[in-house]
mmCIF file of N, CA and C in Angstrom:
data_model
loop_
_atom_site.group_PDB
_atom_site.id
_atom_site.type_symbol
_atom_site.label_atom_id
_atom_site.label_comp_id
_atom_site.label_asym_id
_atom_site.label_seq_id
_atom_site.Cartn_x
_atom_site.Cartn_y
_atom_site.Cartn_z
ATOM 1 N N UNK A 1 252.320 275.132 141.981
ATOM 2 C CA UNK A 1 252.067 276.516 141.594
ATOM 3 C C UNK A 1 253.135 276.950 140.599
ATOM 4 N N UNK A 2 252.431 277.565 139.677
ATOM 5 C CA UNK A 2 253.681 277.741 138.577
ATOM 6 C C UNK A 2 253.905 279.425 138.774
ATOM 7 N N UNK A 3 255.386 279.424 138.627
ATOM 8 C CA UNK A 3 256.401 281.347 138.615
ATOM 9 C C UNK A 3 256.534 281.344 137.155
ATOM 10 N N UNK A 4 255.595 282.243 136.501
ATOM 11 C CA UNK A 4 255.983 283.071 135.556
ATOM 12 C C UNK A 4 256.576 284.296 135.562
ATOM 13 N N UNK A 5 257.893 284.470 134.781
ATOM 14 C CA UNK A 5 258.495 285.737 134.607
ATOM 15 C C UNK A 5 258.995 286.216 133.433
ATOM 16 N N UNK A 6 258.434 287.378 133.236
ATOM 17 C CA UNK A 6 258.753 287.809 131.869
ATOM 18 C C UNK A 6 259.930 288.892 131.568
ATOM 19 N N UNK A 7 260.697 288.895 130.636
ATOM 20 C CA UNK A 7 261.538 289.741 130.408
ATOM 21 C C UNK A 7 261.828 290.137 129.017
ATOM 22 N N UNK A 8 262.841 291.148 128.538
ATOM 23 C CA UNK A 8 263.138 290.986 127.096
ATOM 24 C C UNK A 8 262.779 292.580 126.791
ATOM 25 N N UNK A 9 261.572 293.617 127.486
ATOM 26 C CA UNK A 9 261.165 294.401 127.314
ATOM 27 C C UNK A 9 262.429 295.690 127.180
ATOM 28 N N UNK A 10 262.005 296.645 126.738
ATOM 29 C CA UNK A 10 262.926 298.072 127.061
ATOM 30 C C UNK A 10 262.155 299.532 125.960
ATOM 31 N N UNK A 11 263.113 299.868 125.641
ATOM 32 C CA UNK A 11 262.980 301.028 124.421
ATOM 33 C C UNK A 11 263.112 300.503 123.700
ATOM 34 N N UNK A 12 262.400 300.947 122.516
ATOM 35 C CA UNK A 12 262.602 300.902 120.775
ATOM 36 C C UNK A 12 262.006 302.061 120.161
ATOM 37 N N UNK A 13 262.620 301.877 119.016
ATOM 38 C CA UNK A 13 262.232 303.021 118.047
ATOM 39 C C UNK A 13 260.903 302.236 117.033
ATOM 40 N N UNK A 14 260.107 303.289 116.896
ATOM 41 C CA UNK A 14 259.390 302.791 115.614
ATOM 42 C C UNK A 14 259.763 301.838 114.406
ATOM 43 N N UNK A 15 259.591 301.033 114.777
ATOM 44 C CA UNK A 15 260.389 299.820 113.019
ATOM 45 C C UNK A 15 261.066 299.140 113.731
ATOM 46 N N UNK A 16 261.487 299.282 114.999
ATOM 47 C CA UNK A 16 262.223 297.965 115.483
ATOM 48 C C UNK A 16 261.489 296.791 116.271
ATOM 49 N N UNK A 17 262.350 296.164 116.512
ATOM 50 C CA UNK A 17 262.298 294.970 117.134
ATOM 51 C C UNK A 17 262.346 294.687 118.757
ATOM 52 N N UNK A 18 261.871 293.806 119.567
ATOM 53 C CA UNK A 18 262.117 293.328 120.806
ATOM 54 C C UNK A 18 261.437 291.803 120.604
ATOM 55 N N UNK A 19 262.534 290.981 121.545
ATOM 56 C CA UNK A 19 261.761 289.367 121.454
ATOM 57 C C UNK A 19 261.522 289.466 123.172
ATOM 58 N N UNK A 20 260.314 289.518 123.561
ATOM 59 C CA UNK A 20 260.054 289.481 125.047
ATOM 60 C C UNK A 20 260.279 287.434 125.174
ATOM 61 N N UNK A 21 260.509 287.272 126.614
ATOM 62 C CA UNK A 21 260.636 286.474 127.269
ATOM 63 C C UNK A 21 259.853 285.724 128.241
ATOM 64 N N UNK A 22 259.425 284.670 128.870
ATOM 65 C CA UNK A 22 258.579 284.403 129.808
ATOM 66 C C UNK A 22 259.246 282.913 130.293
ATOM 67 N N UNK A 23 259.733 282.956 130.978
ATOM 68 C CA UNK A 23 260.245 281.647 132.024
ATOM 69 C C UNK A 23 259.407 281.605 132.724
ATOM 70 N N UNK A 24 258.802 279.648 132.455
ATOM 71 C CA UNK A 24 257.947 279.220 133.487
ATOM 72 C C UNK A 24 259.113 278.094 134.749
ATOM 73 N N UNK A 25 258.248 278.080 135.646
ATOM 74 C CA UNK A 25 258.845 277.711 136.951
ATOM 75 C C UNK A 25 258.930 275.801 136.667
ATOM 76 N N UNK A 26 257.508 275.679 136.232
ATOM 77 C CA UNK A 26 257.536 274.344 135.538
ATOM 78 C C UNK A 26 257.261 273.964 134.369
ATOM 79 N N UNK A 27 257.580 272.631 134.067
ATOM 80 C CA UNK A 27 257.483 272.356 132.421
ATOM 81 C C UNK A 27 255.882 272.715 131.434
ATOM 82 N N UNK A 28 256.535 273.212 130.627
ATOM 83 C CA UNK A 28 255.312 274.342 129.935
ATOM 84 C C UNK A 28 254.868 273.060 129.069
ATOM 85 N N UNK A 29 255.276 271.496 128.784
ATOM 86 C CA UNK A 29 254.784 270.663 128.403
ATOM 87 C C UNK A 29 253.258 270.381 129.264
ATOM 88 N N UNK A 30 253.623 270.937 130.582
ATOM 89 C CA UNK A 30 251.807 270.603 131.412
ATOM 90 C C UNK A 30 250.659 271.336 131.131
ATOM 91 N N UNK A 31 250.937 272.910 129.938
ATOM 92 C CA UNK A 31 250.031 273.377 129.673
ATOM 93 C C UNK A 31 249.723 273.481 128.588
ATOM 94 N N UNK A 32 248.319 273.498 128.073
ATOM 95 C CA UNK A 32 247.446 273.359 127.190
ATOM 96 C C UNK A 32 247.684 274.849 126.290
ATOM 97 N N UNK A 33 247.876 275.680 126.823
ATOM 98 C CA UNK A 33 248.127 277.017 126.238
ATOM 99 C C UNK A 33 248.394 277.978 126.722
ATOM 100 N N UNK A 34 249.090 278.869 125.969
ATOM 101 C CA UNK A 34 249.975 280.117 126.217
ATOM 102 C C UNK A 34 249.607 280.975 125.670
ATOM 103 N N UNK A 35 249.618 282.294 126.451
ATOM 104 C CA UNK A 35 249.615 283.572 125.979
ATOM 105 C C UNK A 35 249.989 284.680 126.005
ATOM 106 N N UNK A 36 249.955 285.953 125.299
ATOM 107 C CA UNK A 36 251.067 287.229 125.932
ATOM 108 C C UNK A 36 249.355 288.144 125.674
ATOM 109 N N UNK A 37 249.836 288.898 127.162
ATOM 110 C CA UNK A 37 248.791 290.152 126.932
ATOM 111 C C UNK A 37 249.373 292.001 126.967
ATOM 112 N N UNK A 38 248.377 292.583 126.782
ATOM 113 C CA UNK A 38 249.283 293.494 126.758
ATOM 114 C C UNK A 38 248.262 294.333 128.042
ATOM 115 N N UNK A 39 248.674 295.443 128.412
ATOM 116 C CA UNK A 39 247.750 296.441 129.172
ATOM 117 C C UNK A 39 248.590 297.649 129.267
ATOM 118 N N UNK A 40 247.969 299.093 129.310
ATOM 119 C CA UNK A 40 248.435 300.362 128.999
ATOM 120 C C UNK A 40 247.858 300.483 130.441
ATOM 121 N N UNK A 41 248.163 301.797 131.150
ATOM 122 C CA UNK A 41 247.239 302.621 132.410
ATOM 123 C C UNK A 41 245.878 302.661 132.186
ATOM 124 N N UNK A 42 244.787 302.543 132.619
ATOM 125 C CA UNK A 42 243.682 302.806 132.669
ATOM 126 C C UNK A 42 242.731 302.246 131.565
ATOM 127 N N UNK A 43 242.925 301.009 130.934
ATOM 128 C CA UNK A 43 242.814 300.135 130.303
ATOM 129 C C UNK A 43 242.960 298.300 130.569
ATOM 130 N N UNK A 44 241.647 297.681 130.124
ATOM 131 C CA UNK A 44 241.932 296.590 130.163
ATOM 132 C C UNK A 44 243.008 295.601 129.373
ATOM 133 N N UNK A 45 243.454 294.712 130.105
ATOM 134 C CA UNK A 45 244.283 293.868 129.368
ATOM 135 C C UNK A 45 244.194 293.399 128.420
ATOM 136 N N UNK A 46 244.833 292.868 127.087
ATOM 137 C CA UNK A 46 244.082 292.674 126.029
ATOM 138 C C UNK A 46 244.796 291.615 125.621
ATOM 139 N N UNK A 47 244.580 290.374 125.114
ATOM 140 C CA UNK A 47 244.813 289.483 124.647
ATOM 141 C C UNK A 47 246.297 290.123 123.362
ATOM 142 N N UNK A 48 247.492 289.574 122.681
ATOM 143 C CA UNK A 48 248.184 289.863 122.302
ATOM 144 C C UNK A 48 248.395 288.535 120.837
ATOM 145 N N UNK A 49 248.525 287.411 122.027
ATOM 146 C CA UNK A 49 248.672 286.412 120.529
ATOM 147 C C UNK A 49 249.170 285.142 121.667
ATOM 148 N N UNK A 50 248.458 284.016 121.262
ATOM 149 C CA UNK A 50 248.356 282.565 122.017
ATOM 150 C C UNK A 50 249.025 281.344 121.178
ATOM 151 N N UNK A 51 249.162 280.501 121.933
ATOM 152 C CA UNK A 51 249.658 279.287 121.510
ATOM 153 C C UNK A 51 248.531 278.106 122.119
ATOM 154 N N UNK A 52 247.494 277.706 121.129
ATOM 155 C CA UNK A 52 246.560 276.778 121.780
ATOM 156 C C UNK A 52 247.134 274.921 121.224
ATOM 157 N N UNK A 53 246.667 274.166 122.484
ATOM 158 C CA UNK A 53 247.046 272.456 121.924
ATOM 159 C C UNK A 53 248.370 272.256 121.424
ATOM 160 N N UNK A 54 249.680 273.080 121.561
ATOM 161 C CA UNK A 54 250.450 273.309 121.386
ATOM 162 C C UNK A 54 250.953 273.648 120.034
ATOM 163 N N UNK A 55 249.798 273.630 119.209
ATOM 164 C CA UNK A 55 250.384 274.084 117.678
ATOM 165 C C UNK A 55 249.675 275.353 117.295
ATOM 166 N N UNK A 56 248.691 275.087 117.672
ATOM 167 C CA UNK A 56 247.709 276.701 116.735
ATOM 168 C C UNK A 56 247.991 277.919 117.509
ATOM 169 N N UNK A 57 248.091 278.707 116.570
ATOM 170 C CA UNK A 57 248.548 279.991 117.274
ATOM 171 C C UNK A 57 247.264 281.044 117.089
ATOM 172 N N UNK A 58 247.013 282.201 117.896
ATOM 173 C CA UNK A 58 246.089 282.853 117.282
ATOM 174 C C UNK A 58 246.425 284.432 117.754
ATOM 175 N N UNK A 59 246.731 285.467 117.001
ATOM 176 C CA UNK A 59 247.017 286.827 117.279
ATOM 177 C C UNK A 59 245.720 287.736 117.179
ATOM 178 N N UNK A 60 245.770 288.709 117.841
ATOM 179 C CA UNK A 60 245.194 290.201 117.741
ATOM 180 C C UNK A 60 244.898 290.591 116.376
ATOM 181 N N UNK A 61 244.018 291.715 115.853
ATOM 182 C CA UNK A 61 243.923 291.679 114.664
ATOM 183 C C UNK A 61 245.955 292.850 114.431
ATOM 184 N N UNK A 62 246.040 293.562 116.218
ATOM 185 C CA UNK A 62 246.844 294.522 115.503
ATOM 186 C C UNK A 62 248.366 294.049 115.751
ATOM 187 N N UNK A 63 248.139 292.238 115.830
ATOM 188 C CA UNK A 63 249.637 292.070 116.257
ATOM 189 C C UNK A 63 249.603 290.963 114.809
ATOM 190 N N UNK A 64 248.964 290.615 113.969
ATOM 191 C CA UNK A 64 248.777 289.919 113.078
ATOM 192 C C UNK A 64 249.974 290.662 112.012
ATOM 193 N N UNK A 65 251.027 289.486 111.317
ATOM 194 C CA UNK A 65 251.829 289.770 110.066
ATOM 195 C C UNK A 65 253.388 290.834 111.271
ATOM 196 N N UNK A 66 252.978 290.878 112.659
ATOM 197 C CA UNK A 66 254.175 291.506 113.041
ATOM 198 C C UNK A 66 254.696 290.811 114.144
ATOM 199 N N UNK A 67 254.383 290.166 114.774
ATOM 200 C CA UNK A 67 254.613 289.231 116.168
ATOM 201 C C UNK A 67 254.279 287.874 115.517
ATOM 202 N N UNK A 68 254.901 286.978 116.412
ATOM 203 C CA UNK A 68 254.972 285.907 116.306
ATOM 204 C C UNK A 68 255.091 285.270 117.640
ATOM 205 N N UNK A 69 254.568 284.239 118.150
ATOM 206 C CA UNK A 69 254.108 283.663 119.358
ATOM 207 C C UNK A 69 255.121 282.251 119.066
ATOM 208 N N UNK A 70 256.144 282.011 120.242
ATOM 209 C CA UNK A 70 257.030 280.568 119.968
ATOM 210 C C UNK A 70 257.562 280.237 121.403
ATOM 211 N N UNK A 71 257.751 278.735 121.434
ATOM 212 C CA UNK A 71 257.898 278.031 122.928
ATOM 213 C C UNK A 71 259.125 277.646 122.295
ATOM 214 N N UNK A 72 259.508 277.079 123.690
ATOM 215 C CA UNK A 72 260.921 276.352 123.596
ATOM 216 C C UNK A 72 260.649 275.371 124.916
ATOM 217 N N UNK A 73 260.288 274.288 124.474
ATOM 218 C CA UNK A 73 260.222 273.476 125.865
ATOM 219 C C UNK A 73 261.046 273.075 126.696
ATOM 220 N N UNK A 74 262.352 273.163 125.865
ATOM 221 C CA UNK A 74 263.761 272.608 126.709
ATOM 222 C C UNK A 74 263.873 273.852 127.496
ATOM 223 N N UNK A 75 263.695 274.595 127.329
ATOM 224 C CA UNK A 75 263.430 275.968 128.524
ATOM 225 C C UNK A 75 262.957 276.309 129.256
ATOM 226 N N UNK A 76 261.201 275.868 129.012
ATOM 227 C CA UNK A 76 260.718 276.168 129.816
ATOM 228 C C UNK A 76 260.193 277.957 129.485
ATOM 229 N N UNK A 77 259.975 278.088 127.909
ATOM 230 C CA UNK A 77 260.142 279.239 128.118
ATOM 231 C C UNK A 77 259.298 279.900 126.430
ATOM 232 N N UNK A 78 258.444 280.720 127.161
ATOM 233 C CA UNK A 78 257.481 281.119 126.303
ATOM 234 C C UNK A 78 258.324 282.735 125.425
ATOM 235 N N UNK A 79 257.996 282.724 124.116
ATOM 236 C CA UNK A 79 258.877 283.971 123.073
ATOM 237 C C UNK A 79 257.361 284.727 122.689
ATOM 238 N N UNK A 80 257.731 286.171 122.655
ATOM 239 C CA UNK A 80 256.723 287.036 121.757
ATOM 240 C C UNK A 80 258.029 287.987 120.978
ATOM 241 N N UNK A 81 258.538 287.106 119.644
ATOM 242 C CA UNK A 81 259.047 288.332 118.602
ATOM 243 C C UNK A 81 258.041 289.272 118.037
ATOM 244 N N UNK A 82 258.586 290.938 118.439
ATOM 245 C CA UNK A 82 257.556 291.713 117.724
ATOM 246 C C UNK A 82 258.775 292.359 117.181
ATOM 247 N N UNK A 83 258.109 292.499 116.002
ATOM 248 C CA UNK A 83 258.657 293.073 114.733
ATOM 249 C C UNK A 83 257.868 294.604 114.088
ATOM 250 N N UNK A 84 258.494 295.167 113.634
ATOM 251 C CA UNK A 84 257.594 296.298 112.949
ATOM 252 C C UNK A 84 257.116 297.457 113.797
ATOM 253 N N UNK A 85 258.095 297.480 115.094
ATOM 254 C CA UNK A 85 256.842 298.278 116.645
ATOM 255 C C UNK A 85 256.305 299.479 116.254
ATOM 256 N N UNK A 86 255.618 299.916 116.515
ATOM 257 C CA UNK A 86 255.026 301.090 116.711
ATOM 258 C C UNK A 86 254.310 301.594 117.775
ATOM 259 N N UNK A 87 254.183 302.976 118.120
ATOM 260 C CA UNK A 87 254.168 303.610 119.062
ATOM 261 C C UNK A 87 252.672 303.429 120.125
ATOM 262 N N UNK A 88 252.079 302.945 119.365
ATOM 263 C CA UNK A 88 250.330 301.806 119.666
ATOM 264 C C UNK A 88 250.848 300.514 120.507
ATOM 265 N N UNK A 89 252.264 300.393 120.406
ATOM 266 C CA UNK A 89 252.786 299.005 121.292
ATOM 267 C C UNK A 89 253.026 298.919 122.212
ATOM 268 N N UNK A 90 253.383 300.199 122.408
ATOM 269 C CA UNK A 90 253.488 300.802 124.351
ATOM 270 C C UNK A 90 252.439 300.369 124.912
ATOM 271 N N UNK A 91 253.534 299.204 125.661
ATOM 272 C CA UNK A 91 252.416 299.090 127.036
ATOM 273 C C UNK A 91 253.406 298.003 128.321
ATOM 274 N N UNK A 92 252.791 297.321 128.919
ATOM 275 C CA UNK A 92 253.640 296.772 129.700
ATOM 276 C C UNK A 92 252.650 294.898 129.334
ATOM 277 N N UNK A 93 253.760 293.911 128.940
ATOM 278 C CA UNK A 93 253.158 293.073 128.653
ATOM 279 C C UNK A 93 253.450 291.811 129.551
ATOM 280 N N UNK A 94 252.860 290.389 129.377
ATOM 281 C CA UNK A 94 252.186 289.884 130.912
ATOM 282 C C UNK A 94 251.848 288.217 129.955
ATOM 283 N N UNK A 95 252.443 287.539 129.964
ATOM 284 C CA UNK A 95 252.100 285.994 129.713
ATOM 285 C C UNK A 95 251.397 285.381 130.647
ATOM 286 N N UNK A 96 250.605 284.325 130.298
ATOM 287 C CA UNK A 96 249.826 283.673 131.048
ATOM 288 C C UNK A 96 250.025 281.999 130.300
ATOM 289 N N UNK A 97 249.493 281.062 131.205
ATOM 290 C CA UNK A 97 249.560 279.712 130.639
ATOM 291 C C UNK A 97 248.344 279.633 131.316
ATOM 292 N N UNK A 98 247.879 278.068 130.545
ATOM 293 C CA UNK A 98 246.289 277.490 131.024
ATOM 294 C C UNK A 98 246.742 275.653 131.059
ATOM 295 N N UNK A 99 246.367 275.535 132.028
ATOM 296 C CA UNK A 99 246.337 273.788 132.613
ATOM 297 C C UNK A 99 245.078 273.254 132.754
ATOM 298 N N UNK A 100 244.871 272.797 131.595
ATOM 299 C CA UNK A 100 243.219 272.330 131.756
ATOM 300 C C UNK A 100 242.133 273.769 131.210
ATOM 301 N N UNK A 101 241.082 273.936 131.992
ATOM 302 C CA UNK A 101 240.610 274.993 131.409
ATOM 303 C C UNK A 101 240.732 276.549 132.440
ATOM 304 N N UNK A 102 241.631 275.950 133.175
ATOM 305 C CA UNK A 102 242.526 277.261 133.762
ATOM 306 C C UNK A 102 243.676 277.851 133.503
ATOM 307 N N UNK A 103 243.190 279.362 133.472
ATOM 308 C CA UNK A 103 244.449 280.364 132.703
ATOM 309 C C UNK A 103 245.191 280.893 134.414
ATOM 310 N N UNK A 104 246.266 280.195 134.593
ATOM 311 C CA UNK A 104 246.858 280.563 135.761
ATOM 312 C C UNK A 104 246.919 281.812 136.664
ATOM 313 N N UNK A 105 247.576 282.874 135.621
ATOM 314 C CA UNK A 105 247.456 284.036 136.184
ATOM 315 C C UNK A 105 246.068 284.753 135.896
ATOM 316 N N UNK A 106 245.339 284.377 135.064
ATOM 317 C CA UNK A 106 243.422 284.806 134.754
ATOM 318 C C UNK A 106 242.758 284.805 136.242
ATOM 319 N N UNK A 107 242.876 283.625 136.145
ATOM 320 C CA UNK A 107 241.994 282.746 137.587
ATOM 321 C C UNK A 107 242.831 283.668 138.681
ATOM 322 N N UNK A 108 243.476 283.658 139.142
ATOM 323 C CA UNK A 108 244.180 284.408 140.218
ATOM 324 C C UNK A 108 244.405 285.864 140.626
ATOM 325 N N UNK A 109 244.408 286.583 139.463
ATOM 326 C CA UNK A 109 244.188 287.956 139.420
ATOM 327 C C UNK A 109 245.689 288.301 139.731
ATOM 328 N N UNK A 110 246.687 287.498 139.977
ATOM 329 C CA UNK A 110 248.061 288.144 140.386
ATOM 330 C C UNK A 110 248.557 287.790 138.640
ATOM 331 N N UNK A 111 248.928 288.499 138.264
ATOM 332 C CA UNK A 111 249.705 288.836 137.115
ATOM 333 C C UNK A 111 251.097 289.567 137.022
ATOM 334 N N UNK A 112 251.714 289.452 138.154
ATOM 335 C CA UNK A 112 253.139 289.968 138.297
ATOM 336 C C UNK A 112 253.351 291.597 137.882
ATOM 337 N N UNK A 113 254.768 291.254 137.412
ATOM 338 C CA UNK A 113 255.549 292.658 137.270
ATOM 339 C C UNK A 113 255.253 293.197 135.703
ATOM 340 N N UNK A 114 255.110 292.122 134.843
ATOM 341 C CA UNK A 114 255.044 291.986 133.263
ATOM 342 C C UNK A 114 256.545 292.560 132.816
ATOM 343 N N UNK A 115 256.238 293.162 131.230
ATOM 344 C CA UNK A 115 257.642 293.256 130.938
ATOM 345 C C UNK A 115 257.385 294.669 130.068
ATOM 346 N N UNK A 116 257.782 295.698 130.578
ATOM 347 C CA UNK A 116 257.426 296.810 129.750
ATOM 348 C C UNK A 116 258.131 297.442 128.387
ATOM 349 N N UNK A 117 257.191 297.741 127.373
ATOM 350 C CA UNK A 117 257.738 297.922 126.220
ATOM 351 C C UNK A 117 257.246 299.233 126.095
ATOM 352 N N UNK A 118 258.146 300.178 125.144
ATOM 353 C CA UNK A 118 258.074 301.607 124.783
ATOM 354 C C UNK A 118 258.599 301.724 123.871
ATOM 355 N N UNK A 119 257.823 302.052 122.966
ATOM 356 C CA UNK A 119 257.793 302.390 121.106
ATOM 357 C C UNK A 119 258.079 303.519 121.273
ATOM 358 N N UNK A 120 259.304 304.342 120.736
ATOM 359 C CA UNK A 120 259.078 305.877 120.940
ATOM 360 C C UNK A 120 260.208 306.230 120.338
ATOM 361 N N UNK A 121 260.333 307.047 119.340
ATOM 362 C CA UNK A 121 261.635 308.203 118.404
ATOM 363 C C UNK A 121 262.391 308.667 119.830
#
């Protein structure tokens, strides 16, 4: 069973920066793909930006040219640099990995604590 935990989140101002975090429990070499989602209150979760077959990446149309999706395998440890934030970024965000054609935390419905971000002057 793999422990994902994400961190890295806090305040920012409009135009800045946060690199969120995601430590997996085991080697992220066993999964096929990675992803960061995002979700606000009373809203579904929404896909953010993935890492598929370990090279192709694929973003949101509204995280495209500002985030960037990057592993570090000697870590164990999945990166979402967002760049450019804005106040549409607020939300609390939530990585997932897939082993085969299962998305770990998808399939399970437990999706943890995530890592909350707040765009705000």
């Amino acid at each position: 069973q793999v422990h994902l935990v994400e961190s890295g989140g806090g305040l920012v101002q409009p135009g800045g920066s946060l690199r969120l975090s995601c430590a997996s429990s085991v080697n992220i070499g066993t999964f096929n793909a990675m992803a960061w989602y995002r979700q606000t209150p009373g809203n579904q979760r929404e896909l953010v930006a993935g890492i598929f077959g370990g090279r192709q990446t694929d973003y949101a149309d509204a995280a495209k040219g500002r985030f960037t999706i990057s592993r570090d395998n000697a870590l164990n440890t999945i990166y979402l640099q967002m760049n450019s934030l804005k106040p549409e970024d607020t939300a609390n965000y939530y990585c997932d990995v897939r082993y085969g054609s299962v998305w770990m935390r998808g399939s399970s419905g437990n999706w943890g604590q995530g890592t909350p971000v707040t765009v705000s002057s």
